[in-house]
PDB file of C-alpha atoms in Angstrom:
ATOM      1  CA  MET U   1      92.281 112.577 104.461  1.00 36.00           C
ATOM      2  CA  SER U   2      94.872 114.126 102.131  1.00 36.00           C
ATOM      3  CA  VAL U   3      98.483 114.612 103.186  1.00 36.00           C
ATOM      4  CA  GLU U   4     100.467 117.014 101.010  1.00 37.00           C
ATOM      5  CA  LEU U   5     104.023 115.808 100.460  1.00 37.00           C
ATOM      6  CA  ASP U   6     106.833 117.789  98.911  1.00 36.00           C
ATOM      7  CA  ALA U   7     106.642 117.444  95.133  1.00 33.00           C
ATOM      8  CA  THR U   8     110.142 115.976  95.030  1.00 33.00           C
ATOM      9  CA  THR U   9     108.845 112.974  96.952  1.00 46.00           C
ATOM     10  CA  TYR U  10     107.290 111.711  93.715  1.00 43.00           C
ATOM     11  CA  VAL U  11     109.456 112.748  90.785  1.00 39.00           C
ATOM     12  CA  HIS U  12     107.974 110.174  88.409  1.00 42.00           C
ATOM     13  CA  ALA U  13     105.308 107.488  88.255  1.00 45.00           C
ATOM     14  CA  LYS U  14     107.571 104.488  87.698  1.00 47.00           C
ATOM     15  CA  PRO U  15     108.125 101.735  90.276  1.00 51.00           C
ATOM     16  CA  THR U  16     110.744 102.836  92.800  1.00 56.00           C
ATOM     17  CA  THR U  17     114.201 101.306  93.193  1.00 55.00           C
ATOM     18  CA  ALA U  18     112.902  99.174  96.073  1.00 67.00           C
ATOM     19  CA  HIS U  19     110.256  97.727  93.768  1.00 77.00           C
ATOM     20  CA  SER U  20     113.017  96.118  91.690  1.00 85.00           C
ATOM     21  CA  TYR U  21     113.538  93.516  94.410  1.00 91.00           C
ATOM     22  CA  ILE U  22     110.189  93.676  96.237  1.00 94.00           C
ATOM     23  CA  LEU U  23     107.689  93.605  93.372  1.00 95.00           C
ATOM     24  CA  PRO U  24     108.840  90.296  91.826  1.00 94.00           C
ATOM     25  CA  ALA U  25     108.371  88.566  95.184  1.00 96.00           C
ATOM     26  CA  VAL U  26     104.949  90.185  95.664  1.00 96.00           C
ATOM     27  CA  LEU U  27     103.930  89.052  92.176  1.00 95.00           C
ATOM     28  CA  ASP U  28     105.010  85.490  92.990  1.00 96.00           C
ATOM     29  CA  VAL U  29     102.889  85.526  96.156  1.00 97.00           C
ATOM     30  CA  LEU U  30      99.877  86.805  94.232  1.00 97.00           C
ATOM     31  CA  GLU U  31     100.323  84.308  91.399  1.00 95.00           C
ATOM     32  CA  ASN U  32     100.368  81.459  93.915  1.00 95.00           C
ATOM     33  CA  HIS U  33      97.334  82.836  95.723  1.00 95.00           C
ATOM     34  CA  PHE U  34      95.289  83.424  92.564  1.00 95.00           C
ATOM     35  CA  ASP U  35      96.338  80.212  90.811  1.00 92.00           C
ATOM     36  CA  GLY U  36      93.251  78.983  88.966  1.00 81.00           C
ATOM     37  CA  CYS U  37      91.100  81.842  90.276  1.00 84.00           C
ATOM     38  CA  ALA U  38      89.096  83.831  87.704  1.00 79.00           C
ATOM     39  CA  GLU U  39      88.574  86.850  89.968  1.00 89.00           C
ATOM     40  CA  ARG U  40      92.019  88.496  90.206  1.00 95.00           C
ATOM     41  CA  ASP U  41      91.233  91.603  92.251  1.00 98.00           C
ATOM     42  CA  VAL U  42      93.831  93.510  94.278  1.00 98.00           C
ATOM     43  CA  PHE U  43      93.679  96.634  96.434  1.00 98.00           C
ATOM     44  CA  ASP U  44      96.909  98.661  96.657  1.00 98.00           C
ATOM     45  CA  LEU U  45      96.995 100.558  99.954  1.00 98.00           C
ATOM     46  CA  GLY U  46      99.582 103.321  99.673  1.00 96.00           C
ATOM     47  CA  CYS U  47      99.853 103.075  95.900  1.00 95.00           C
ATOM     48  CA  GLY U  48     102.080 106.154  95.525  1.00 93.00           C
ATOM     49  CA  THR U  49     102.323 107.161  91.889  1.00 94.00           C
ATOM     50  CA  GLY U  50     100.802 103.900  90.695  1.00 95.00           C
ATOM     51  CA  GLY U  51     103.874 102.049  89.441  1.00 93.00           C
ATOM     52  CA  ALA U  52     103.138  98.791  91.259  1.00 95.00           C
ATOM     53  CA  ALA U  53      99.418  98.977  90.456  1.00 96.00           C
ATOM     54  CA  ALA U  54     100.243  99.410  86.769  1.00 96.00           C
ATOM     55  CA  ALA U  55     102.609  96.438  86.852  1.00 95.00           C
ATOM     56  CA  LEU U  56      99.823  94.316  88.339  1.00 96.00           C
ATOM     57  CA  ALA U  57      97.282  95.545  85.797  1.00 97.00           C
ATOM     58  CA  GLU U  58      99.655  94.600  82.972  1.00 96.00           C
ATOM     59  CA  ARG U  59      99.534  91.043  84.310  1.00 95.00           C
ATOM     60  CA  GLY U  60      95.766  90.877  84.207  1.00 95.00           C
ATOM     61  CA  TYR U  61      94.839  91.964  87.732  1.00 97.00           C
ATOM     62  CA  TYR U  62      91.953  94.297  88.454  1.00 97.00           C
ATOM     63  CA  VAL U  63      93.583  96.893  90.691  1.00 98.00           C
ATOM     64  CA  VAL U  64      92.153  99.657  92.872  1.00 98.00           C
ATOM     65  CA  GLY U  65      94.415 101.832  94.989  1.00 98.00           C
ATOM     66  CA  VAL U  66      94.619 104.834  97.280  1.00 98.00           C
ATOM     67  CA  ASP U  67      97.408 107.023  98.615  1.00 96.00           C
ATOM     68  CA  PRO U  68      97.277 110.028 100.993  1.00 94.00           C
ATOM     69  CA  SER U  69      99.495 112.108  98.713  1.00 93.00           C
ATOM     70  CA  SER U  70      97.462 114.196  96.273  1.00 95.00           C
ATOM     71  CA  ASP U  71     100.716 114.867  94.387  1.00 94.00           C
ATOM     72  CA  GLY U  72     101.367 111.153  93.980  1.00 94.00           C
ATOM     73  CA  ILE U  73      97.813 110.426  92.876  1.00 96.00           C
ATOM     74  CA  ALA U  74      97.861 113.317  90.388  1.00 96.00           C
ATOM     75  CA  LYS U  75     100.930 111.753  88.748  1.00 95.00           C
ATOM     76  CA  ALA U  76      99.302 108.314  88.840  1.00 96.00           C
ATOM     77  CA  ASN U  77      96.139 109.590  87.177  1.00 97.00           C
ATOM     78  CA  ILE U  78      98.134 111.280  84.407  1.00 97.00           C
ATOM     79  CA  ASN U  79     100.285 108.244  83.679  1.00 95.00           C
ATOM     80  CA  TYR U  80      97.709 105.517  84.300  1.00 97.00           C
ATOM     81  CA  PRO U  81      94.284 107.070  83.594  1.00 97.00           C
ATOM     82  CA  GLU U  82      92.753 103.624  83.107  1.00 97.00           C
ATOM     83  CA  LEU U  83      93.401 102.657  86.734  1.00 97.00           C
ATOM     84  CA  ARG U  84      91.161 103.520  89.676  1.00 98.00           C
ATOM     85  CA  LEU U  85      93.704 105.280  91.900  1.00 98.00           C
ATOM     86  CA  ASN U  86      92.401 107.908  94.310  1.00 98.00           C
ATOM     87  CA  VAL U  87      93.430 110.028  97.276  1.00 97.00           C
ATOM     88  CA  GLY U  88      92.689 108.173 100.505  1.00 97.00           C
ATOM     89  CA  SER U  89      94.328 106.565 103.502  1.00 95.00           C
ATOM     90  CA  ALA U  90      94.043 103.708 105.970  1.00 96.00           C
ATOM     91  CA  TYR U  91      92.316 106.107 108.360  1.00 96.00           C
ATOM     92  CA  ASP U  92      89.330 106.236 105.976  1.00 97.00           C
ATOM     93  CA  ASP U  93      86.518 103.650 105.817  1.00 97.00           C
ATOM     94  CA  LEU U  94      87.909 102.142 102.628  1.00 98.00           C
ATOM     95  CA  SER U  95      85.928  98.904 102.631  1.00 98.00           C
ATOM     96  CA  SER U  96      82.653 100.831 102.692  1.00 98.00           C
ATOM     97  CA  GLU U  97      83.784 102.911  99.726  1.00 97.00           C
ATOM     98  CA  TYR U  98      85.572 100.284  97.631  1.00 98.00           C
ATOM     99  CA  GLY U  99      84.328  96.902  98.849  1.00 98.00           C
ATOM    100  CA  THR U 100      86.521  93.909  99.606  1.00 98.00           C
ATOM    101  CA  PHE U 101      89.256  92.166  97.631  1.00 98.00           C
ATOM    102  CA  ASN U 102      90.882  88.766  97.349  1.00 97.00           C
ATOM    103  CA  ALA U 103      94.250  90.392  98.008  1.00 98.00           C
ATOM    104  CA  VAL U 104      95.456  93.646  99.540  1.00 98.00           C
ATOM    105  CA  ILE U 105      99.035  94.778  99.007  1.00 98.00           C
ATOM    106  CA  SER U 106     100.893  97.528 100.821  1.00 97.00           C
ATOM    107  CA  ILE U 107     104.484  98.043  99.706  1.00 95.00           C
ATOM    108  CA  GLU U 108     106.852  99.926 102.040  1.00 93.00           C
ATOM    109  CA  VAL U 109     104.025 101.778 103.811  1.00 95.00           C
ATOM    110  CA  VAL U 110     103.575 100.478 107.360  1.00 95.00           C
ATOM    111  CA  GLU U 111     106.882 102.019 108.487  1.00 93.00           C
ATOM    112  CA  HIS U 112     105.390 105.469 107.777  1.00 91.00           C
ATOM    113  CA  VAL U 113     102.140 104.900 109.707  1.00 92.00           C
ATOM    114  CA  TYR U 114     101.477 106.697 112.998  1.00 93.00           C
ATOM    115  CA  ASP U 115      98.654 104.339 114.060  1.00 96.00           C
ATOM    116  CA  PRO U 116      99.592 100.859 112.803  1.00 96.00           C
ATOM    117  CA  ARG U 117      96.659  99.119 114.501  1.00 97.00           C
ATOM    118  CA  ALA U 118      94.194 101.345 112.655  1.00 97.00           C
ATOM    119  CA  PHE U 119      96.154 100.619 109.496  1.00 97.00           C
ATOM    120  CA  THR U 120      95.991  96.821 109.815  1.00 98.00           C
ATOM    121  CA  SER U 121      92.332  96.984 110.891  1.00 98.00           C
ATOM    122  CA  THR U 122      91.582  98.728 107.594  1.00 98.00           C
ATOM    123  CA  VAL U 123      93.636  96.145 105.703  1.00 98.00           C
ATOM    124  CA  TYR U 124      91.703  93.341 107.424  1.00 98.00           C
ATOM    125  CA  ASP U 125      88.358  94.915 106.509  1.00 98.00           C
ATOM    126  CA  LEU U 126      89.438  95.193 102.863  1.00 98.00           C
ATOM    127  CA  VAL U 127      90.363  91.498 102.545  1.00 98.00           C
ATOM    128  CA  LYS U 128      87.677  88.999 101.605  1.00 97.00           C
ATOM    129  CA  PRO U 129      87.424  85.833 103.715  1.00 97.00           C
ATOM    130  CA  GLY U 130      89.999  83.433 102.339  1.00 96.00           C
ATOM    131  CA  GLY U 131      92.029  86.309 100.916  1.00 97.00           C
ATOM    132  CA  VAL U 132      95.515  87.523 101.750  1.00 98.00           C
ATOM    133  CA  ALA U 133      97.285  90.673 102.841  1.00 98.00           C
ATOM    134  CA  VAL U 134     100.774  91.155 101.406  1.00 98.00           C
ATOM    135  CA  MET U 135     102.765  93.813 103.234  1.00 97.00           C
ATOM    136  CA  SER U 136     106.411  94.777 102.791  1.00 96.00           C
ATOM    137  CA  THR U 137     108.585  96.922 105.040  1.00 95.00           C
ATOM    138  CA  PRO U 138     112.322  97.426 105.608  1.00 92.00           C
ATOM    139  CA  TYR U 139     113.755  94.526 107.552  1.00 91.00           C
ATOM    140  CA  HIS U 140     115.174  95.073 111.039  1.00 87.00           C
ATOM    141  CA  GLY U 141     116.836  92.117 112.707  1.00 81.00           C
ATOM    142  CA  TYR U 142     119.478  91.729 115.413  1.00 78.00           C
ATOM    143  CA  LEU U 143     122.335  90.636 113.149  1.00 79.00           C
ATOM    144  CA  LYS U 144     121.547  93.239 110.492  1.00 81.00           C
ATOM    145  CA  ASN U 145     121.356  96.042 113.050  1.00 73.00           C
ATOM    146  CA  LEU U 146     124.591  94.819 114.637  1.00 80.00           C
ATOM    147  CA  ALA U 147     126.301  94.926 111.244  1.00 79.00           C
ATOM    148  CA  LEU U 148     124.968  98.426 110.551  1.00 76.00           C
ATOM    149  CA  ALA U 149     126.183  99.650 113.946  1.00 80.00           C
ATOM    150  CA  ALA U 150     129.627  98.102 113.447  1.00 86.00           C
ATOM    151  CA  LEU U 151     129.928  99.807 110.040  1.00 84.00           C
ATOM    152  CA  GLY U 152     128.667 103.165 111.311  1.00 85.00           C
ATOM    153  CA  LYS U 153     125.630 103.044 109.028  1.00 80.00           C
ATOM    154  CA  MET U 154     122.809 103.476 111.543  1.00 77.00           C
ATOM    155  CA  ASP U 155     122.164 107.133 110.673  1.00 77.00           C
ATOM    156  CA  ASP U 156     121.913 106.315 106.974  1.00 76.00           C
ATOM    157  CA  HIS U 157     119.633 103.388 107.742  1.00 70.00           C
ATOM    158  CA  PHE U 158     117.172 105.160 110.024  1.00 74.00           C
ATOM    159  CA  MET U 159     117.157 108.445 108.041  1.00 72.00           C
ATOM    160  CA  PRO U 160     116.012 110.724 110.915  1.00 73.00           C
ATOM    161  CA  LEU U 161     116.574 113.907 108.877  1.00 76.00           C
ATOM    162  CA  LYS U 162     114.428 112.817 105.924  1.00 75.00           C
ATOM    163  CA  ASP U 163     111.028 114.528 105.693  1.00 74.00           C
ATOM    164  CA  HIS U 164     108.123 112.071 105.765  1.00 73.00           C
ATOM    165  CA  GLY U 165     110.559 109.283 106.578  1.00 77.00           C
ATOM    166  CA  HIS U 166     110.193 106.101 108.589  1.00 83.00           C
ATOM    167  CA  ILE U 167     108.663 106.383 112.042  1.00 84.00           C
ATOM    168  CA  LYS U 168     108.214 102.667 112.854  1.00 90.00           C
ATOM    169  CA  PHE U 169     110.894  99.996 112.608  1.00 89.00           C
ATOM    170  CA  TRP U 170     109.444  96.504 112.309  1.00 93.00           C
ATOM    171  CA  SER U 171     110.884  93.107 113.128  1.00 92.00           C
ATOM    172  CA  LYS U 172     109.384  89.780 112.111  1.00 94.00           C
ATOM    173  CA  ASN U 173     107.975  89.362 115.636  1.00 95.00           C
ATOM    174  CA  THR U 174     106.397  92.817 115.934  1.00 96.00           C
ATOM    175  CA  LEU U 175     104.852  92.805 112.454  1.00 97.00           C
ATOM    176  CA  SER U 176     103.544  89.280 112.953  1.00 97.00           C
ATOM    177  CA  THR U 177     101.983  90.332 116.278  1.00 97.00           C
ATOM    178  CA  LEU U 178     100.362  93.342 114.609  1.00 98.00           C
ATOM    179  CA  LEU U 179      98.771  91.212 111.883  1.00 98.00           C
ATOM    180  CA  LEU U 180      97.607  88.508 114.279  1.00 98.00           C
ATOM    181  CA  GLU U 181      96.041  91.134 116.540  1.00 98.00           C
ATOM    182  CA  ALA U 182      94.109  92.442 113.539  1.00 98.00           C
ATOM    183  CA  GLY U 183      92.585  88.985 113.029  1.00 98.00           C
ATOM    184  CA  PHE U 184      94.808  87.451 110.351  1.00 98.00           C
ATOM    185  CA  ASP U 185      96.086  83.860 110.493  1.00 95.00           C
ATOM    186  CA  ASN U 186      99.077  81.949 109.145  1.00 94.00           C
ATOM    187  CA  VAL U 187     101.485  84.866 108.886  1.00 97.00           C
ATOM    188  CA  ARG U 188     104.635  83.962 106.985  1.00 97.00           C
ATOM    189  CA  PHE U 189     107.594  85.996 105.769  1.00 97.00           C
ATOM    190  CA  GLU U 190     109.854  86.293 102.753  1.00 96.00           C
ATOM    191  CA  TYR U 191     113.105  88.251 102.696  1.00 96.00           C
ATOM    192  CA  VAL U 192     114.299  90.216  99.676  1.00 95.00           C
ATOM    193  CA  GLY U 193     117.204  92.393  98.604  1.00 90.00           C
ATOM    194  CA  ARG U 194     120.015  90.385 100.203  1.00 90.00           C
ATOM    195  CA  ILE U 195     120.522  87.130 102.101  1.00 89.00           C
ATOM    196  CA  PRO U 196     117.777  86.783 104.749  1.00 88.00           C
ATOM    197  CA  VAL U 197     119.790  87.907 107.805  1.00 88.00           C
ATOM    198  CA  LEU U 198     120.829  91.108 105.991  1.00 85.00           C
ATOM    199  CA  ALA U 199     117.687  91.534 103.874  1.00 89.00           C
ATOM    200  CA  LYS U 200     116.718  95.000 102.713  1.00 91.00           C
ATOM    201  CA  SER U 201     113.000  94.283 103.162  1.00 94.00           C
ATOM    202  CA  MET U 202     110.710  91.592 104.442  1.00 96.00           C
ATOM    203  CA  ILE U 203     107.321  90.675 103.025  1.00 97.00           C
ATOM    204  CA  ALA U 204     104.587  89.474 105.370  1.00 98.00           C
ATOM    205  CA  VAL U 205     101.849  87.305 103.873  1.00 98.00           C
ATOM    206  CA  ALA U 206      98.801  86.952 106.109  1.00 98.00           C
ATOM    207  CA  GLN U 207      95.634  84.936 105.504  1.00 97.00           C
ATOM    208  CA  LYS U 208      92.080  85.923 106.443  1.00 98.00           C
ATOM    209  CA  SER U 209      90.078  82.871 107.489  1.00 95.00           C
ATOM    210  CA  LEU U 210      86.955  81.805 105.612  1.00 90.00           C
TER     211      LEU U 210
END
């Protein structure tokens, strides 16, 4: 399923500003998970223009990715022709097409997803037993939201006028519940971008049992 986004959504194929504080933490999680493992395979669900996938490939990972934006994938294919990045979405049967992986990453995607249970079901199917899902999303917590409200920043934070913007707003509890319902175990969180209570994003790391 291809979703056409406005071309200005993807103006280049470099990692986004958010990746500057999210990607290092994701890389640390992956390095710990793959420590001593010869098979360093990662699926990037919602790979955008391929910036994160390219950063992983530079570090020796075998990366496959999909994104529903044909514009984003066209830019990815031009800039990173050596990577296997294709149009596709979590509503497709991705594991049948691409197989399974020791790690699946999805950076700042789940907040855009209309059917999050279908999304995490696809993620679960893509992860090999013993593998991990690493999923980031903007952080929403009581104290952070209280601070935003007190400063009059709620409209800027929720961005209701932005095309193709966020439609789901996840807390640690709701995202953990979503991943556990999908079948994952041992869900843990890291917070990036600021101190934890005011974090810009949170990263969920979920294990698939052997």
